[in-house]
């Protein structure tokens, strides 16, 4: 077992998950913002 390799993969997968979640949150915020702007017109 190579602990360094496992740690690297763990960090990498965590990084990918965080990036994915951040992208989804940004997309949802963008949609909400557009809805608010349209409603306030």
Tab-separated table of C-alpha atoms in Angstrom:
chain	number	residue	atom	x	y	z
A	1	UNK	CA	0.000	0.000	0.000
A	2	UNK	CA	1.308	3.404	-0.966
A	3	UNK	CA	-0.066	5.982	1.473
A	4	UNK	CA	1.282	8.943	-0.472
A	5	UNK	CA	-0.587	7.823	-3.576
A	6	UNK	CA	-3.813	7.222	-1.620
A	7	UNK	CA	-3.548	10.659	-0.011
A	8	UNK	CA	-2.965	12.306	-3.373
A	9	UNK	CA	-6.011	10.592	-4.860
A	10	UNK	CA	-8.062	11.539	-1.800
A	11	UNK	CA	-7.094	15.194	-2.095
A	12	UNK	CA	-7.698	15.160	-5.838
A	13	UNK	CA	-11.170	13.606	-5.550
A	14	UNK	CA	-12.070	16.023	-2.750
A	15	UNK	CA	-10.872	18.910	-4.926
A	16	UNK	CA	-13.006	17.691	-7.855
A	17	UNK	CA	-16.077	17.334	-5.629
A	18	UNK	CA	-15.618	20.821	-4.179
A	19	UNK	CA	-15.182	22.278	-7.675
A	20	UNK	CA	-18.327	20.461	-8.846
A	21	UNK	CA	-20.360	21.707	-5.882
A	22	UNK	CA	-19.057	25.242	-6.373
A	23	UNK	CA	-20.049	25.166	-10.060
A	24	UNK	CA	-23.563	23.948	-9.191
A	25	UNK	CA	-23.918	26.649	-6.508
A	26	UNK	CA	-22.719	29.346	-8.920
A	27	UNK	CA	-25.191	28.125	-11.540
A	28	UNK	CA	-28.076	28.102	-9.044
A	29	UNK	CA	-27.160	31.562	-7.760
A	30	UNK	CA	-27.021	32.820	-11.340
A	31	UNK	CA	-30.495	31.418	-12.051
A	32	UNK	CA	-31.913	32.939	-8.859
A	33	UNK	CA	-30.306	36.286	-9.681
A	34	UNK	CA	-31.835	36.255	-13.186
A	35	UNK	CA	-35.259	35.451	-11.734
A	36	UNK	CA	-34.967	38.303	-9.231
A	37	UNK	CA	-33.876	40.751	-11.938
A	38	UNK	CA	-36.757	39.691	-14.203
A	39	UNK	CA	-39.293	39.999	-11.359
A	40	UNK	CA	-38.030	43.451	-10.350
A	41	UNK	CA	-38.364	44.860	-13.862
